Amino acid sequence: MPNINNKQDRSDKSSSILRKMNIRTRIVFVIIAGLTLHLTLMLGVFNIYAHTYLKNNLYNHIGNIQKEIGLSLELIVDDIQMLSLRFLVNTDIYRLIGDSSIAEDEKKTRIRSLMEGIVAKNELIGDVVIITKEGTRYRYVADTEIFEDPDDLLLSKIEESILPVIGKVKHNAKGDAYIVFGQKYRNFNTGQNIGTILVYVKESSLFNLYKPAFEGLGYSYIASVTNEVISHPDKRVVGNTLLESDSFHPGETAGYRNVSSGHENYVLSTYPLSDRLNRFGVSWKLVSVVSRPQLFAAITEGNRNALFFALLVFVGLLALSFYLASKITEPVFNLTKKLGAIGKSGLQLMNDRNKPSDEISELENSYYTMIDRINNLIHENNEEKEKQRVMELTALQSQINPHFLYNTLDAITWTARLKKQPEIERMISALATFFRISLHKGDKHIPVEEEIRLVKSFVTVELMRFPDKYDVTYDIPEPLRKIRILKLILQPLVENAIKHGMSEKQGKGLVEVKSWRDETYLYFEIKDDGVGFKSKSNIQSTDKNVLFQSGYGLRNVDERIKLEYGKESGLTITSEPGKGTTALIRIRLSLDQIS
C-alpha cells in the first residue's frame, strides 16, 4: 500500500505540474523531450561509428591514394621505355652515327634534330644522351646545357645488364634533379651494339604527380630499393640515402606504422610499386608521411559538425513543434487574425484547403472563398487600369508620330542633288532622317543615340531657316548612348528652347543638351541662354506652368514619361527672365539597365 500511494503521489504531482502549463506548452514539452532523447542517441551512435569504422577507412583511403599514384608512376615508366624504344627503331640515327663522311658538328646537329622529333617536347624529359662505343656523345639539348655526367658505375652496369638500369640522381647547373634511365643502344635490325642511351627524367615531373595527394595532411616521397631518395618535397634530400636511424626511413616491409619526430606523431605508409617494373630496372616504393593529429582531425571535425547539425535540427524541430502546437490549439485565433487583416494588408490566396470536417474548417473555407472573390475583383480592376493606361499612352504617342512618308522626302533629296541644290538637299535629308527615326517601325523605345540623331536632324532644318542664330552642343557620355528610352522626349524640349528662348533673343544663342545618371535615374538637361520667363506658379505642375500651356508638346512629354516610368519620373522646368530656361527630364531605370 505505501508503494502504491507513493506512485500515486508522484503521478499526481507530475500531473499538477503539467496542468499549470497551457496546452500549447504541454505539446511542445513532449515533443522537445522526445527530440532530446533521439538526438542524444544519434550523437552517441555517430561517435562510436567515427572511432571504429571511419578510422579504418582513413587508413584504407591512404592506401587507395598511394595505389592510384603508383599506377600513374607506372605509366610514366612505360612512357620512358616507349621513348627509348622509338630511339632504338630509328634507323636514321644509326645511319648518321656510322656515316664518317659527315663532319662531327654537322652530324650532332642532324642527330639533335632527329631527337627533337622523337621527344616532341615531352615534359618528362630533361635530356637524352647517346654515348657511342668510341665515347662520342650526341645530346637532345644544346651542349651549353650542363648536366652531371653519368658515373662509370652506371655505364658498367648498363654494359653488363640486358635490362634497363636506373642510375644515381643527377643535377643540372641550376640544381634541378634528374633520374637517369640507361640501357644498351643496339641497332634494332642487326643487333649491333652502338653504345649507350641515357634518358634524364625530371624529378619535378614525378613530384608534381603525387604532390597534391596529401597536401594539408603531410607529404610523400619516392625511394629506391636501396633507400636512395628519388623524389622528395625537400630538394636537398633528393639523391641522399636514408639510414635506419632517420625518423621517416621507409622500412623494408609494406604497410603502416606510427613514427614520432620531435613532439609530433605521424602515420608512415610504404607502398612498393608493381613488380612488373623490375624488367625496366625500376624498384621503387612510394612513402607517405601523414600527420596523425591532422588525419584524425577529420573525425573530430565530423563530430563537431554532427553536433552543430544536431543543434540546427533541434532548433528547426523546436520551431516546428511551436508551429504545430499553435495550429492545434489556436485555429480560431488565427482565423480571427485573418479576418481582421482584411483591408489592412495584401490578400493572399490560400492553397492548403481541406474538405470541411468540423465547424472551424467550414469557417476557414468560407474565408477562403471570400478571399478568392476579392482577389478576382482586384485582378479584374487592375486589368482595366492597365488597358486604360495603354490606351492613353497610345493616344498620346499618336499625337507626336509624324504623318508624312519619308520616302517622298528621299525622292526630293535626290532631285535636289541632281539639280545641284545642296542646301535644299541637306534640309530635306535632315527632315527625312527626322521622320525615319520618329517612325522607327512603330517602336515605342529607341536608343539614346538615335534620339540625339533625331534632335540633330531637327536642328539642321531649323538652322537652315535661321542661320547663325544659335548653336547646339551635346554632352552625352558613351555608356549612356545605348540605353533605350521613350521616343520623342528630347526633340520637343529642344524645339521649345529654340522657339521660346531664341526667337526674341538679341545676338547668337546657345542650347546645351546633357545627360548623366545615378544608381536609380537617368537624367537629361536641355538648357538655353534665351530670354527666359517669369512665372509665380508651381513650375512642377503641368496644369499651371505657362510653358506646358503653350502647346501639347511639353505636356505630352511629361505625361508619356509618367505613364511609362512612374510618377517619380517626369519633366520639370526652371527659368529666369533674361538668363534662360532649363528643362530637366528624370527617368527611372529598370533593373537590367541599373545592373
Coordinates of C-alpha atoms in Angstrom, one line a residue:
M1 CA 0.0 0.0 0.0
P2 CA 2.7 2.6 0.8
N3 CA 4.4 1.9 -2.6
I4 CA 1.1 2.4 -4.4
N5 CA 0.4 5.6 -2.6
N6 CA 3.9 6.9 -3.3
K7 CA 3.5 6.2 -7.0
Q8 CA 0.1 7.8 -7.0
D9 CA 1.5 10.9 -5.3
R10 CA 4.3 11.2 -7.8
S11 CA 1.8 10.8 -10.7
D12 CA -0.5 13.5 -9.2
K13 CA 2.5 15.8 -8.7
S14 CA 3.7 15.5 -12.3
S15 CA 0.1 15.9 -13.5
S16 CA -0.3 19.0 -11.4
I17 CA 2.9 20.4 -12.9
L18 CA 1.7 19.8 -16.5
R19 CA -1.7 21.3 -15.6
K20 CA 0.0 24.5 -14.7
M21 CA 1.1 24.8 -18.4
N22 CA -1.3 25.7 -21.2
I23 CA -2.0 23.1 -23.9
R24 CA 0.5 24.5 -26.4
T25 CA 3.3 24.4 -23.8
R26 CA 2.4 20.8 -22.9
I27 CA 2.6 19.7 -26.6
V28 CA 5.9 21.5 -27.0
F29 CA 7.3 19.9 -23.8
V30 CA 6.5 16.4 -25.0
I31 CA 8.0 17.0 -28.5
I32 CA 11.2 18.5 -27.1
A33 CA 11.7 15.6 -24.7
G34 CA 11.4 13.1 -27.5
L35 CA 13.7 15.1 -29.7
T36 CA 16.3 15.4 -27.0
L37 CA 16.4 11.7 -26.4
H38 CA 16.5 11.0 -30.2
L39 CA 19.4 13.4 -30.8
T40 CA 21.4 12.1 -27.8
L41 CA 21.2 8.6 -29.1
M42 CA 22.1 9.6 -32.6
L43 CA 25.2 11.5 -31.5
G44 CA 26.3 8.6 -29.3
V45 CA 26.0 6.1 -32.2
F46 CA 27.8 8.5 -34.6
N47 CA 30.7 8.9 -32.1
I48 CA 31.2 5.1 -31.8
Y49 CA 30.9 4.8 -35.6
A50 CA 33.5 7.5 -36.2
H51 CA 36.2 6.0 -33.9
T52 CA 35.9 2.5 -35.3
Y53 CA 34.7 2.3 -38.9
L54 CA 35.9 5.7 -40.1
K55 CA 39.3 5.2 -38.5
N56 CA 39.8 2.0 -40.6
N57 CA 38.5 3.7 -43.7
L58 CA 41.0 6.6 -43.3
Y59 CA 43.9 4.0 -43.4
N60 CA 42.3 2.4 -46.4
H61 CA 41.9 5.7 -48.1
I62 CA 45.7 6.4 -47.7
G63 CA 46.4 3.1 -49.3
N64 CA 44.0 3.7 -52.2
I65 CA 45.6 7.1 -52.9
Q66 CA 49.0 5.5 -52.9
K67 CA 47.8 2.8 -55.3
E68 CA 46.5 5.5 -57.7
I69 CA 49.8 7.3 -57.6
G70 CA 51.6 4.1 -58.1
L71 CA 49.6 3.4 -61.3
S72 CA 50.4 6.8 -62.6
L73 CA 54.2 6.3 -61.9
E74 CA 54.0 3.0 -63.8
L75 CA 52.5 4.8 -66.8
I76 CA 55.4 7.3 -66.6
V77 CA 57.9 4.5 -66.6
D78 CA 56.1 2.9 -69.6
D79 CA 56.3 6.3 -71.4
I80 CA 60.0 6.5 -70.8
Q81 CA 60.5 3.0 -72.1
M82 CA 58.4 3.7 -75.2
L83 CA 60.6 6.8 -75.8
S84 CA 63.7 4.7 -75.6
L85 CA 62.2 2.2 -78.0
R86 CA 61.5 5.0 -80.5
F87 CA 65.2 5.8 -80.4
L88 CA 66.1 2.1 -80.9
V89 CA 64.0 1.7 -84.0
N90 CA 65.1 5.0 -85.7
T91 CA 67.4 3.9 -88.5
D92 CA 68.3 7.5 -89.4
I93 CA 70.2 7.9 -86.2
Y94 CA 72.2 4.6 -86.8
R95 CA 73.0 5.8 -90.3
L96 CA 74.2 9.2 -89.2
I97 CA 76.3 7.9 -86.4
G98 CA 78.0 5.4 -88.8
D99 CA 78.5 7.9 -91.6
S100 CA 82.1 9.1 -91.5
S101 CA 81.7 11.4 -94.5
I102 CA 79.8 13.9 -92.4
A103 CA 81.6 16.4 -90.2
E104 CA 81.1 15.8 -86.5
D105 CA 79.4 19.2 -85.8
E106 CA 77.0 18.6 -88.7
K107 CA 76.4 15.1 -87.5
K108 CA 75.5 16.4 -84.0
T109 CA 73.1 19.0 -85.4
R110 CA 71.3 16.4 -87.6
I111 CA 71.0 13.9 -84.7
R112 CA 69.7 16.6 -82.4
S113 CA 67.1 17.5 -84.9
L114 CA 66.0 13.8 -85.1
M115 CA 65.9 13.6 -81.3
E116 CA 63.6 16.7 -81.2
G117 CA 61.2 14.9 -83.5
I118 CA 61.2 11.8 -81.3
V119 CA 61.0 13.5 -77.9
A120 CA 58.3 16.0 -79.3
K121 CA 58.7 18.4 -76.3
N122 CA 57.8 15.6 -73.8
E123 CA 57.5 17.5 -70.4
L124 CA 59.1 14.5 -68.6
I125 CA 62.4 14.6 -70.4
G126 CA 65.3 16.9 -69.4
D127 CA 67.9 15.4 -71.8
V128 CA 68.7 12.3 -73.9
V129 CA 72.3 11.3 -74.4
I130 CA 73.7 8.7 -76.8
I131 CA 77.3 7.6 -76.0
T132 CA 78.9 5.6 -78.7
K133 CA 81.5 2.9 -78.0
E134 CA 84.2 5.3 -79.1
G135 CA 83.0 7.8 -76.4
T136 CA 81.3 10.3 -78.7
R137 CA 78.2 11.9 -77.2
Y138 CA 75.1 13.1 -79.0
R139 CA 72.6 15.1 -76.9
Y140 CA 69.0 16.2 -77.2
V141 CA 69.6 19.6 -75.6
A142 CA 72.3 22.1 -76.5
D143 CA 75.8 21.4 -75.3
T144 CA 75.6 24.7 -73.3
E145 CA 73.0 23.0 -71.0
I146 CA 75.2 21.5 -68.3
F147 CA 74.2 18.1 -66.7
E148 CA 76.2 15.9 -64.4
D149 CA 77.9 13.2 -66.4
P150 CA 76.8 9.6 -65.7
D151 CA 79.2 7.8 -63.3
D152 CA 81.3 4.9 -64.5
L153 CA 79.5 2.5 -62.3
L154 CA 76.2 3.2 -64.1
L155 CA 77.9 2.8 -67.5
S156 CA 79.5 -0.5 -66.5
K157 CA 76.1 -1.8 -65.1
I158 CA 74.5 -0.9 -68.4
E159 CA 77.3 -2.8 -70.3
E160 CA 76.8 -5.9 -68.2
S161 CA 72.9 -5.9 -68.0
I162 CA 70.4 -6.9 -70.6
L163 CA 67.7 -4.9 -68.8
P164 CA 67.5 -1.1 -68.4
V165 CA 69.4 0.3 -65.4
I166 CA 68.5 3.3 -63.1
G167 CA 71.5 5.4 -62.1
K168 CA 72.1 7.8 -59.3
V169 CA 70.2 11.1 -59.2
K170 CA 72.0 13.8 -61.2
H171 CA 71.6 17.6 -61.3
N172 CA 72.0 20.3 -63.9
A173 CA 73.7 23.6 -63.4
K174 CA 70.6 25.1 -61.8
G175 CA 70.5 22.4 -59.2
D176 CA 67.4 20.6 -60.6
A177 CA 67.4 16.9 -60.0
Y178 CA 67.1 14.2 -62.8
I179 CA 66.7 10.4 -62.7
V180 CA 68.9 8.7 -65.2
F181 CA 67.4 5.8 -67.2
G182 CA 70.1 3.9 -69.1
Q183 CA 70.3 0.9 -71.4
K184 CA 72.3 -0.5 -74.3
Y185 CA 71.9 1.2 -77.6
R186 CA 71.7 -1.5 -80.3
N187 CA 70.8 -1.5 -83.9
F188 CA 67.2 -2.8 -83.8
N189 CA 67.6 -4.6 -87.1
T190 CA 71.1 -6.1 -86.9
G191 CA 71.6 -6.2 -83.1
Q192 CA 74.9 -4.3 -83.5
N193 CA 75.9 -2.7 -80.2
I194 CA 76.4 1.0 -80.9
G195 CA 76.8 2.2 -77.4
T196 CA 74.6 3.5 -74.5
I197 CA 71.5 5.7 -74.4
L198 CA 70.7 7.7 -71.3
V199 CA 67.3 9.4 -70.6
Y200 CA 67.4 12.2 -68.0
V201 CA 63.8 12.3 -66.4
K202 CA 62.8 15.5 -64.5
E203 CA 62.4 14.8 -60.8
S204 CA 59.9 17.7 -60.7
S205 CA 57.6 15.8 -63.0
L206 CA 57.4 12.9 -60.6
F207 CA 56.9 15.3 -57.7
N208 CA 54.1 17.2 -59.4
L209 CA 52.3 13.8 -59.8
Y210 CA 52.0 13.0 -56.1
K211 CA 52.3 16.4 -54.6
P212 CA 48.5 17.2 -54.3
A213 CA 47.7 13.8 -52.7
F214 CA 48.3 14.7 -49.1
E215 CA 48.5 18.5 -49.1
G216 CA 47.4 19.8 -45.7
L217 CA 48.0 16.4 -44.0
G218 CA 51.6 15.6 -44.8
Y219 CA 53.7 14.7 -47.9
S220 CA 55.0 11.8 -49.9
Y221 CA 58.4 10.8 -51.5
I222 CA 59.8 8.1 -53.7
A223 CA 62.7 5.9 -52.6
S224 CA 64.6 3.1 -54.3
V225 CA 65.0 -0.4 -53.0
T226 CA 68.4 0.7 -51.6
N227 CA 66.6 3.6 -49.8
E228 CA 68.0 6.3 -52.1
V229 CA 65.6 9.2 -52.3
I230 CA 64.4 9.5 -55.9
S231 CA 61.9 12.4 -55.4
H232 CA 61.1 14.4 -52.3
P233 CA 59.4 17.8 -51.5
D234 CA 62.7 18.9 -49.8
K235 CA 65.0 19.0 -52.9
R236 CA 68.1 19.0 -50.6
V237 CA 67.2 15.4 -49.7
V238 CA 66.9 14.2 -53.3
G239 CA 69.8 11.8 -54.1
N240 CA 70.6 11.0 -50.5
T241 CA 70.3 7.6 -49.0
L242 CA 68.1 7.3 -45.8
L243 CA 69.6 5.5 -42.8
E244 CA 67.6 3.3 -40.5
S245 CA 68.1 5.9 -37.8
D246 CA 66.2 8.5 -39.9
S247 CA 62.7 9.2 -38.5
F248 CA 61.0 8.7 -41.8
H249 CA 63.0 5.7 -43.0
P250 CA 60.7 3.7 -45.4
G251 CA 61.4 0.4 -43.8
E252 CA 61.8 -2.9 -45.5
T253 CA 58.1 -4.1 -45.5
A254 CA 55.0 -2.5 -46.9
G255 CA 52.2 -1.3 -44.7
Y256 CA 51.6 1.3 -41.9
R257 CA 53.5 2.2 -38.8
N258 CA 53.4 5.0 -36.3
V259 CA 56.5 7.2 -36.0
S260 CA 57.5 10.2 -34.0
S261 CA 59.6 13.2 -34.8
G262 CA 60.1 15.8 -32.2
H263 CA 56.8 16.3 -30.4
E264 CA 54.7 15.3 -33.5
N265 CA 53.2 11.9 -34.3
Y266 CA 52.9 10.6 -37.8
V267 CA 51.5 7.7 -39.8
L268 CA 54.1 6.4 -42.3
S269 CA 52.7 4.2 -45.1
T270 CA 55.1 2.3 -47.5
Y271 CA 53.7 1.2 -50.9
P272 CA 56.1 -0.7 -53.2
L273 CA 55.5 -0.2 -57.0
S274 CA 54.4 -3.2 -59.1
D275 CA 57.0 -6.0 -59.7
R276 CA 56.2 -5.6 -63.4
L277 CA 58.6 -2.5 -63.4
N278 CA 61.6 -4.6 -62.4
R279 CA 62.1 -5.6 -66.0
F280 CA 62.6 -1.8 -66.6
G281 CA 65.2 -1.6 -63.8
V282 CA 62.7 0.2 -61.6
S283 CA 62.4 -1.0 -57.9
W284 CA 60.8 2.0 -56.2
K285 CA 58.5 2.4 -53.3
L286 CA 56.1 5.3 -52.5
V287 CA 56.3 6.5 -48.9
S288 CA 53.6 8.8 -47.4
V289 CA 54.1 10.7 -44.2
V290 CA 50.8 11.9 -42.7
S291 CA 50.3 13.9 -39.5
R292 CA 48.3 11.7 -37.2
P293 CA 46.5 14.6 -35.4
Q294 CA 45.5 16.2 -38.7
L295 CA 44.5 12.8 -40.1
F296 CA 42.1 12.1 -37.2
A297 CA 41.1 15.8 -37.1
A298 CA 38.6 14.9 -39.7
I299 CA 36.8 12.6 -37.2
T300 CA 36.9 15.4 -34.6
E301 CA 35.6 17.9 -37.2
G302 CA 32.9 15.4 -38.2
N303 CA 31.8 15.1 -34.5
R304 CA 31.7 18.8 -34.3
N305 CA 29.8 19.1 -37.5
A306 CA 27.4 16.4 -36.3
L307 CA 26.8 18.3 -33.1
F308 CA 26.2 21.6 -35.0
F309 CA 23.8 19.8 -37.3
A310 CA 22.0 18.3 -34.4
L311 CA 21.6 21.7 -32.8
L312 CA 20.3 23.1 -36.1
V313 CA 17.8 20.2 -36.4
F314 CA 16.9 20.7 -32.7
V315 CA 16.2 24.4 -33.3
G316 CA 14.3 23.7 -36.5
L317 CA 12.2 21.0 -34.9
L318 CA 11.6 23.2 -31.9
A319 CA 10.2 25.9 -34.2
L320 CA 8.2 23.2 -35.9
S321 CA 6.8 22.0 -32.6
F322 CA 5.7 25.5 -31.7
Y323 CA 4.1 25.8 -35.1
L324 CA 2.2 22.5 -34.8
A325 CA 1.1 23.3 -31.2
S326 CA -0.1 26.7 -32.4
K327 CA -2.0 25.1 -35.3
I328 CA -3.6 22.6 -33.0
T329 CA -4.6 24.9 -30.2
E330 CA -5.3 28.2 -31.8
P331 CA -7.2 27.8 -35.1
V332 CA -9.9 30.1 -34.1
F333 CA -7.5 32.8 -33.0
N334 CA -5.6 32.5 -36.3
L335 CA -8.9 32.8 -38.3
T336 CA -9.8 35.9 -36.3
K337 CA -6.4 37.5 -37.2
K338 CA -7.0 36.6 -40.8
L339 CA -10.5 38.2 -40.8
G340 CA -9.1 41.3 -39.0
A341 CA -6.4 41.7 -41.6
I342 CA -8.9 42.3 -44.4
G343 CA -8.3 45.8 -45.7
K344 CA -5.1 46.3 -43.7
S345 CA -2.7 44.1 -45.7
G346 CA -2.5 42.3 -49.0
L347 CA -4.8 39.4 -49.7
Q348 CA -3.1 36.1 -50.3
L349 CA -4.6 33.0 -51.9
M350 CA -4.6 30.0 -49.6
N351 CA -3.6 26.7 -51.1
D352 CA -3.9 24.4 -48.1
R353 CA -7.6 23.9 -48.3
N354 CA -9.3 20.8 -46.9
K355 CA -12.8 19.5 -47.1
P356 CA -14.9 20.6 -44.1
S357 CA -14.5 18.2 -41.2
D358 CA -15.6 20.5 -38.3
E359 CA -17.1 23.9 -37.7
I360 CA -13.7 25.7 -37.8
S361 CA -12.9 24.1 -41.2
E362 CA -16.2 25.3 -42.6
L363 CA -15.4 28.9 -41.4
E364 CA -12.0 28.7 -42.9
N365 CA -13.3 27.6 -46.3
S366 CA -15.9 30.4 -46.2
Y367 CA -13.0 32.8 -45.6
Y368 CA -11.0 31.3 -48.4
T369 CA -13.9 31.6 -50.8
M370 CA -14.3 35.3 -49.8
I371 CA -10.6 35.9 -50.4
D372 CA -10.8 34.3 -53.9
R373 CA -13.7 36.6 -54.8
I374 CA -12.0 39.7 -53.6
N375 CA -8.7 38.8 -55.4
N376 CA -10.6 38.2 -58.6
L377 CA -12.2 41.6 -58.3
I378 CA -8.9 43.2 -57.6
H379 CA -7.3 41.4 -60.6
E380 CA -10.1 42.5 -62.9
N381 CA -9.8 46.1 -61.7
N382 CA -6.0 46.0 -62.3
E383 CA -6.5 44.7 -65.8
E384 CA -9.0 47.5 -66.6
K385 CA -6.5 50.1 -65.3
E386 CA -3.7 48.6 -67.4
K387 CA -5.8 48.7 -70.5
Q388 CA -6.7 52.3 -69.8
R389 CA -3.0 53.2 -69.3
V390 CA -2.0 51.5 -72.6
M391 CA -4.8 53.3 -74.4
E392 CA -3.8 56.7 -73.0
L393 CA -0.1 56.1 -73.9
T394 CA -1.0 55.0 -77.4
A395 CA -3.2 58.1 -77.9
L396 CA -0.5 60.4 -76.6
Q397 CA 2.1 58.7 -78.8
S398 CA 0.0 59.0 -81.9
Q399 CA -0.2 62.8 -81.4
I400 CA 3.6 63.1 -82.0
N401 CA 4.1 60.4 -84.6
P402 CA 4.6 62.1 -88.0
H403 CA 2.0 61.5 -90.7
F404 CA 4.4 62.1 -93.6
L405 CA 6.1 59.5 -95.7
Y406 CA 9.9 59.9 -95.5
N407 CA 10.3 58.0 -98.8
T408 CA 8.9 61.0 -100.6
L409 CA 11.4 63.2 -98.9
D410 CA 14.2 60.9 -100.0
A411 CA 13.0 61.4 -103.6
I412 CA 13.1 65.1 -103.1
T413 CA 16.6 64.8 -101.7
W414 CA 17.8 63.0 -104.9
T415 CA 16.1 65.6 -107.1
A416 CA 17.8 68.5 -105.2
R417 CA 21.1 66.6 -105.6
L418 CA 20.6 66.2 -109.3
K419 CA 19.6 69.9 -109.6
K420 CA 22.7 70.8 -107.6
Q421 CA 20.8 72.5 -104.7
P422 CA 23.0 71.4 -101.7
E423 CA 21.1 73.5 -99.1
I424 CA 17.7 72.0 -100.2
E425 CA 19.3 68.6 -100.2
R426 CA 20.7 68.9 -96.7
M427 CA 17.4 70.3 -95.4
I428 CA 15.3 67.5 -96.9
S429 CA 17.8 64.8 -95.9
A430 CA 17.7 66.0 -92.3
L431 CA 13.9 66.1 -92.4
A432 CA 13.8 62.6 -93.8
T433 CA 16.1 61.4 -91.0
F434 CA 13.8 63.1 -88.5
F435 CA 10.7 61.2 -89.9
R436 CA 12.6 57.9 -90.2
I437 CA 13.7 57.9 -86.6
S438 CA 10.4 59.2 -85.3
L439 CA 8.5 56.4 -87.1
H440 CA 11.2 53.8 -86.4
K441 CA 9.0 50.9 -87.5
G442 CA 6.4 51.8 -84.8
D443 CA 8.8 51.1 -81.9
K444 CA 8.0 52.9 -78.7
H445 CA 11.6 52.9 -77.4
I446 CA 14.8 53.8 -79.2
P447 CA 18.5 54.1 -78.1
V448 CA 19.6 57.5 -76.7
E449 CA 22.0 57.9 -79.7
E450 CA 19.0 57.6 -82.1
E451 CA 17.1 60.2 -80.1
I452 CA 20.1 62.5 -80.4
R453 CA 20.2 61.9 -84.2
L454 CA 16.6 62.9 -84.3
V455 CA 17.3 66.2 -82.4
K456 CA 20.3 66.9 -84.7
S457 CA 18.1 66.4 -87.8
F458 CA 15.6 68.9 -86.4
V459 CA 18.3 71.4 -85.5
T460 CA 19.7 71.1 -89.1
V461 CA 16.4 72.1 -90.5
E462 CA 16.0 75.0 -88.1
L463 CA 19.4 76.3 -88.8
M464 CA 18.6 76.5 -92.5
R465 CA 15.7 78.7 -91.6
F466 CA 17.7 80.9 -89.1
P467 CA 21.4 80.6 -89.9
D468 CA 23.9 81.8 -87.2
K469 CA 21.0 82.4 -84.8
Y470 CA 22.2 79.8 -82.2
D471 CA 24.5 76.8 -81.6
V472 CA 23.6 73.5 -80.1
T473 CA 26.1 71.4 -78.1
Y474 CA 25.7 67.8 -76.9
D475 CA 27.3 66.2 -73.9
I476 CA 26.2 62.5 -73.9
P477 CA 28.6 60.0 -72.3
E478 CA 29.3 57.0 -74.5
P479 CA 28.0 54.4 -71.9
L480 CA 24.6 56.1 -71.9
R481 CA 24.1 56.2 -75.7
K482 CA 23.0 52.5 -75.9
I483 CA 20.2 52.8 -73.2
R484 CA 16.8 52.6 -74.8
I485 CA 14.3 55.4 -73.8
L486 CA 10.9 56.5 -74.8
K487 CA 10.9 58.0 -78.2
L488 CA 10.5 61.8 -78.9
I489 CA 11.1 63.2 -75.5
L490 CA 14.1 65.4 -76.2
Q491 CA 13.2 66.9 -79.6
P492 CA 10.1 68.8 -78.2
L493 CA 12.3 70.3 -75.5
V494 CA 15.0 71.5 -77.9
E495 CA 12.2 72.8 -80.2
N496 CA 10.7 74.7 -77.2
A497 CA 14.2 76.2 -76.3
I498 CA 14.6 77.5 -79.9
K499 CA 11.0 78.7 -80.3
H500 CA 10.6 80.4 -76.9
G501 CA 14.2 81.1 -75.9
M502 CA 15.9 82.2 -79.1
S503 CA 13.2 83.9 -81.1
E504 CA 13.4 87.2 -79.2
K505 CA 17.0 87.0 -78.0
Q506 CA 19.4 89.6 -79.3
G507 CA 22.5 88.1 -80.7
K508 CA 23.6 84.4 -81.0
G509 CA 22.3 81.9 -78.5
L510 CA 23.4 78.6 -77.1
V511 CA 21.4 75.4 -76.4
E512 CA 23.1 72.7 -74.3
V513 CA 21.9 69.1 -74.3
K514 CA 23.5 67.0 -71.4
S515 CA 22.9 63.5 -69.9
W516 CA 24.0 61.7 -66.8
R517 CA 22.8 59.0 -64.4
D518 CA 23.0 57.8 -60.8
E519 CA 22.1 54.5 -59.3
T520 CA 18.4 54.8 -59.9
Y521 CA 17.7 57.5 -62.5
L522 CA 18.8 58.7 -66.0
Y523 CA 18.7 62.5 -66.4
F524 CA 18.6 64.7 -69.5
E525 CA 19.0 68.5 -69.3
I526 CA 18.2 70.9 -72.1
K527 CA 19.4 74.4 -71.2
D528 CA 19.3 77.6 -73.2
D529 CA 20.5 81.2 -72.6
G530 CA 17.5 82.7 -74.2
V531 CA 15.0 85.4 -72.9
G532 CA 13.5 83.1 -70.2
F533 CA 10.2 83.8 -68.5
K534 CA 8.8 84.7 -65.1
S535 CA 6.1 82.6 -63.5
K536 CA 4.8 82.6 -59.9
S537 CA 3.1 79.3 -60.4
N538 CA 4.4 76.0 -59.3
I539 CA 6.8 75.0 -62.2
Q540 CA 6.4 71.3 -61.2
S541 CA 2.7 71.4 -62.2
T542 CA 1.8 70.8 -65.8
D543 CA -1.6 72.4 -65.2
K544 CA -0.3 75.8 -64.1
N545 CA 3.0 76.1 -65.9
V546 CA 2.8 78.6 -68.8
L547 CA 5.2 76.6 -70.9
F548 CA 3.1 73.5 -70.6
Q549 CA 0.1 75.6 -71.7
S550 CA 1.9 76.7 -74.8
G551 CA 1.0 73.6 -76.7
Y552 CA 0.6 69.8 -76.3
G553 CA 4.3 69.1 -76.8
L554 CA 5.8 69.6 -73.3
R555 CA 2.6 68.4 -71.6
N556 CA 2.7 65.3 -73.8
V557 CA 6.3 64.6 -73.0
D558 CA 5.7 64.8 -69.2
E559 CA 2.6 62.6 -69.3
R560 CA 4.2 60.0 -71.5
I561 CA 7.2 59.8 -69.2
K562 CA 5.0 59.4 -66.1
L563 CA 2.8 56.7 -67.8
E564 CA 5.9 54.8 -68.9
Y565 CA 8.2 55.1 -66.0
G566 CA 6.0 56.0 -63.0
K567 CA 5.1 59.1 -61.1
E568 CA 8.6 59.6 -59.7
S569 CA 9.8 60.3 -63.3
G570 CA 8.8 63.3 -65.4
L571 CA 9.7 66.7 -66.7
T572 CA 10.5 69.8 -64.6
I573 CA 11.2 73.3 -65.9
T574 CA 13.0 76.2 -64.3
S575 CA 13.5 79.7 -65.8
E576 CA 14.7 83.2 -65.0
P577 CA 14.0 86.2 -67.2
G578 CA 17.0 87.3 -69.2
K579 CA 19.1 84.3 -68.2
G580 CA 17.4 81.4 -69.9
T581 CA 15.4 78.2 -69.3
T582 CA 16.4 74.8 -68.1
A583 CA 14.3 71.6 -68.7
L584 CA 15.2 68.5 -66.7
I585 CA 13.9 65.0 -67.5
R586 CA 14.2 62.3 -64.9
I587 CA 13.7 58.6 -66.0
R588 CA 13.7 55.7 -63.5
L589 CA 16.0 52.9 -64.9
S590 CA 14.8 49.3 -65.0
L591 CA 16.7 46.6 -63.1
D592 CA 18.6 45.3 -66.1
Q593 CA 19.7 48.9 -67.0
I594 CA 20.8 49.5 -63.4
S595 CA 22.9 46.3 -63.4

